[in-house]
């Protein structure tokens, strides 16, 4: 049985990305005609690394920035979210001396914390609160209060 690939190796296994294509027919009812940029993992990591302490980004915002960077109508937020998850896990497995990607500053839509990030909600909340953010619980989900006032552009 082969050894499981590291998160870093997984990030490196998308040599065909980034790509720009026509928006698929199934997506046109929601997004219209035009083009879609599918980012590379390295683009998503670079966007996440560019978020300064005290500021935040959302996966949707990173996807929008990627669309601008590639001159497309939309950015693929599904792929962006998948790569953000992978970047977070790769950052946690990397030696700390390399300068960790601040994955905890990347939120889901609406400023929601991501339970799939390393250590779950608790780890992300601890890191965000250490940087001065207030996390509030709404039902079973957690959000950064007033997150929209703290958004940083990533391009």
Coordinates of C-alpha atoms in Angstrom, one line a residue:
X1 CA 0.0 0.0 0.0
X2 CA 1.4 3.4 -1.0
X3 CA 1.9 6.2 1.5
X4 CA -0.7 8.9 1.6
X5 CA 0.3 12.1 -0.3
X6 CA 1.1 15.1 1.8
X7 CA -1.1 18.2 1.5
X8 CA 1.9 20.0 -0.1
X9 CA 2.2 17.2 -2.8
X10 CA -1.6 17.4 -3.4
X11 CA -1.3 21.1 -4.1
X12 CA 1.5 20.5 -6.6
X13 CA -0.6 17.9 -8.5
X14 CA -2.6 20.4 -10.7
X15 CA -0.2 21.4 -13.5
X16 CA -3.0 22.1 -15.9
X17 CA -4.3 25.0 -13.8
X18 CA -5.1 27.9 -14.0
X19 CA -7.4 27.7 -16.9
X20 CA -10.0 29.9 -18.6
X21 CA -13.0 28.4 -20.3
X22 CA -16.5 29.3 -21.4
X23 CA -19.0 29.2 -18.5
X24 CA -20.6 25.7 -18.7
X25 CA -24.2 25.5 -19.9
X26 CA -25.4 24.2 -16.5
X27 CA -24.0 27.3 -14.8
X28 CA -25.4 29.9 -17.3
X29 CA -28.8 30.2 -15.7
X30 CA -27.2 31.6 -12.6
X31 CA -24.1 33.3 -14.0
X32 CA -25.0 34.1 -17.6
X33 CA -22.7 33.9 -20.7
X34 CA -19.0 34.5 -20.4
X35 CA -15.9 32.9 -19.1
X36 CA -14.8 31.3 -15.9
X37 CA -11.3 31.2 -14.4
X38 CA -10.3 28.1 -12.5
X39 CA -7.4 29.0 -10.3
X40 CA -4.3 27.0 -9.5
X41 CA -3.6 26.0 -5.9
X42 CA -0.6 28.4 -6.0
X43 CA -2.9 31.3 -6.9
X44 CA -5.2 30.5 -4.0
X45 CA -2.3 30.1 -1.6
X46 CA -0.8 33.5 -2.8
X47 CA -4.1 35.2 -2.2
X48 CA -4.4 33.7 1.3
X49 CA -0.8 34.7 2.1
X50 CA -1.5 38.3 1.1
X51 CA -4.1 38.8 3.8
X52 CA -2.5 41.0 6.5
X53 CA -3.0 40.5 10.2
X54 CA -6.3 42.1 11.3
X55 CA -7.9 41.7 7.9
X56 CA -10.0 38.9 6.3
X57 CA -11.0 37.4 3.0
X58 CA -13.8 35.1 1.9
X59 CA -13.5 32.3 -0.6
X60 CA -16.0 34.2 -2.7
X61 CA -13.9 37.3 -2.6
X62 CA -10.8 35.4 -3.6
X63 CA -12.7 33.9 -6.5
X64 CA -13.8 37.3 -7.6
X65 CA -10.2 38.6 -7.4
X66 CA -9.1 35.6 -9.5
X67 CA -11.7 36.5 -12.2
X68 CA -10.3 40.0 -12.3
X69 CA -6.8 38.8 -12.6
X70 CA -7.7 36.5 -15.5
X71 CA -10.1 39.0 -17.2
X72 CA -13.0 36.6 -16.9
X73 CA -16.6 36.9 -16.0
X74 CA -16.4 34.8 -12.9
X75 CA -13.9 32.8 -10.9
X76 CA -14.6 29.2 -9.8
X77 CA -15.5 29.5 -6.2
X78 CA -15.9 25.8 -5.7
X79 CA -12.4 25.1 -6.8
X80 CA -11.2 28.1 -4.8
X81 CA -12.8 26.6 -1.7
X82 CA -11.3 23.2 -2.3
X83 CA -7.8 24.7 -2.7
X84 CA -8.3 27.0 0.4
X85 CA -9.0 23.8 2.4
X86 CA -5.9 22.1 1.0
X87 CA -3.7 25.2 1.5
X88 CA -4.8 25.3 5.2
X89 CA -3.9 21.7 5.8
X90 CA -0.6 22.1 3.9
X91 CA 0.3 25.1 6.0
X92 CA -0.3 23.1 9.2
X93 CA 2.0 20.3 8.0
X94 CA 4.8 22.6 6.9
X95 CA 7.7 23.5 9.1
X96 CA 6.8 26.6 11.0
X97 CA 10.1 28.2 10.0
X98 CA 8.8 28.6 6.4
X99 CA 6.4 31.3 7.4
X100 CA 2.9 29.9 7.7
X101 CA 0.1 30.9 5.3
X102 CA -2.5 32.6 7.5
X103 CA -5.4 30.2 6.4
X104 CA -7.6 31.2 9.4
X105 CA -8.2 34.7 7.8
X106 CA -10.1 33.1 4.9
X107 CA -13.7 32.6 5.7
X108 CA -16.8 31.1 4.0
X109 CA -19.6 33.3 2.6
X110 CA -21.1 35.7 5.1
X111 CA -18.0 35.6 7.3
X112 CA -18.6 32.0 8.5
X113 CA -15.8 30.0 10.0
X114 CA -14.8 26.7 8.2
X115 CA -15.2 23.5 10.2
X116 CA -13.1 21.6 7.6
X117 CA -10.0 23.7 8.3
X118 CA -7.3 22.1 10.6
X119 CA -8.5 21.9 14.2
X120 CA -12.0 22.7 13.2
X121 CA -13.9 25.8 14.4
X122 CA -12.0 25.9 17.7
X123 CA -8.6 26.4 16.1
X124 CA -9.8 29.0 13.6
X125 CA -11.7 30.9 16.3
X126 CA -8.6 30.9 18.6
X127 CA -6.4 32.3 15.9
X128 CA -9.0 34.9 14.8
X129 CA -9.6 36.1 18.4
X130 CA -5.9 36.3 19.0
X131 CA -5.8 38.8 16.1
X132 CA -8.6 40.9 17.7
X133 CA -11.7 39.5 15.8
X134 CA -14.9 38.7 17.6
X135 CA -16.5 35.4 16.8
X136 CA -20.2 34.9 17.4
X137 CA -22.3 31.8 17.3
X138 CA -25.6 31.7 15.3
X139 CA -27.3 28.4 15.8
X140 CA -24.7 25.8 15.2
X141 CA -22.5 28.0 13.0
X142 CA -19.8 30.6 13.9
X143 CA -19.2 33.9 12.2
X144 CA -16.7 36.8 12.5
X145 CA -18.7 39.8 13.7
X146 CA -18.6 42.8 11.3
X147 CA -16.4 40.8 9.0
X148 CA -17.3 42.9 5.9
X149 CA -15.6 45.9 7.5
X150 CA -12.3 43.9 7.7
X151 CA -12.1 42.5 4.2
X152 CA -8.9 42.8 2.3
X153 CA -8.4 42.7 -1.4
X154 CA -6.2 39.8 -2.5
X155 CA -5.1 40.9 -6.0

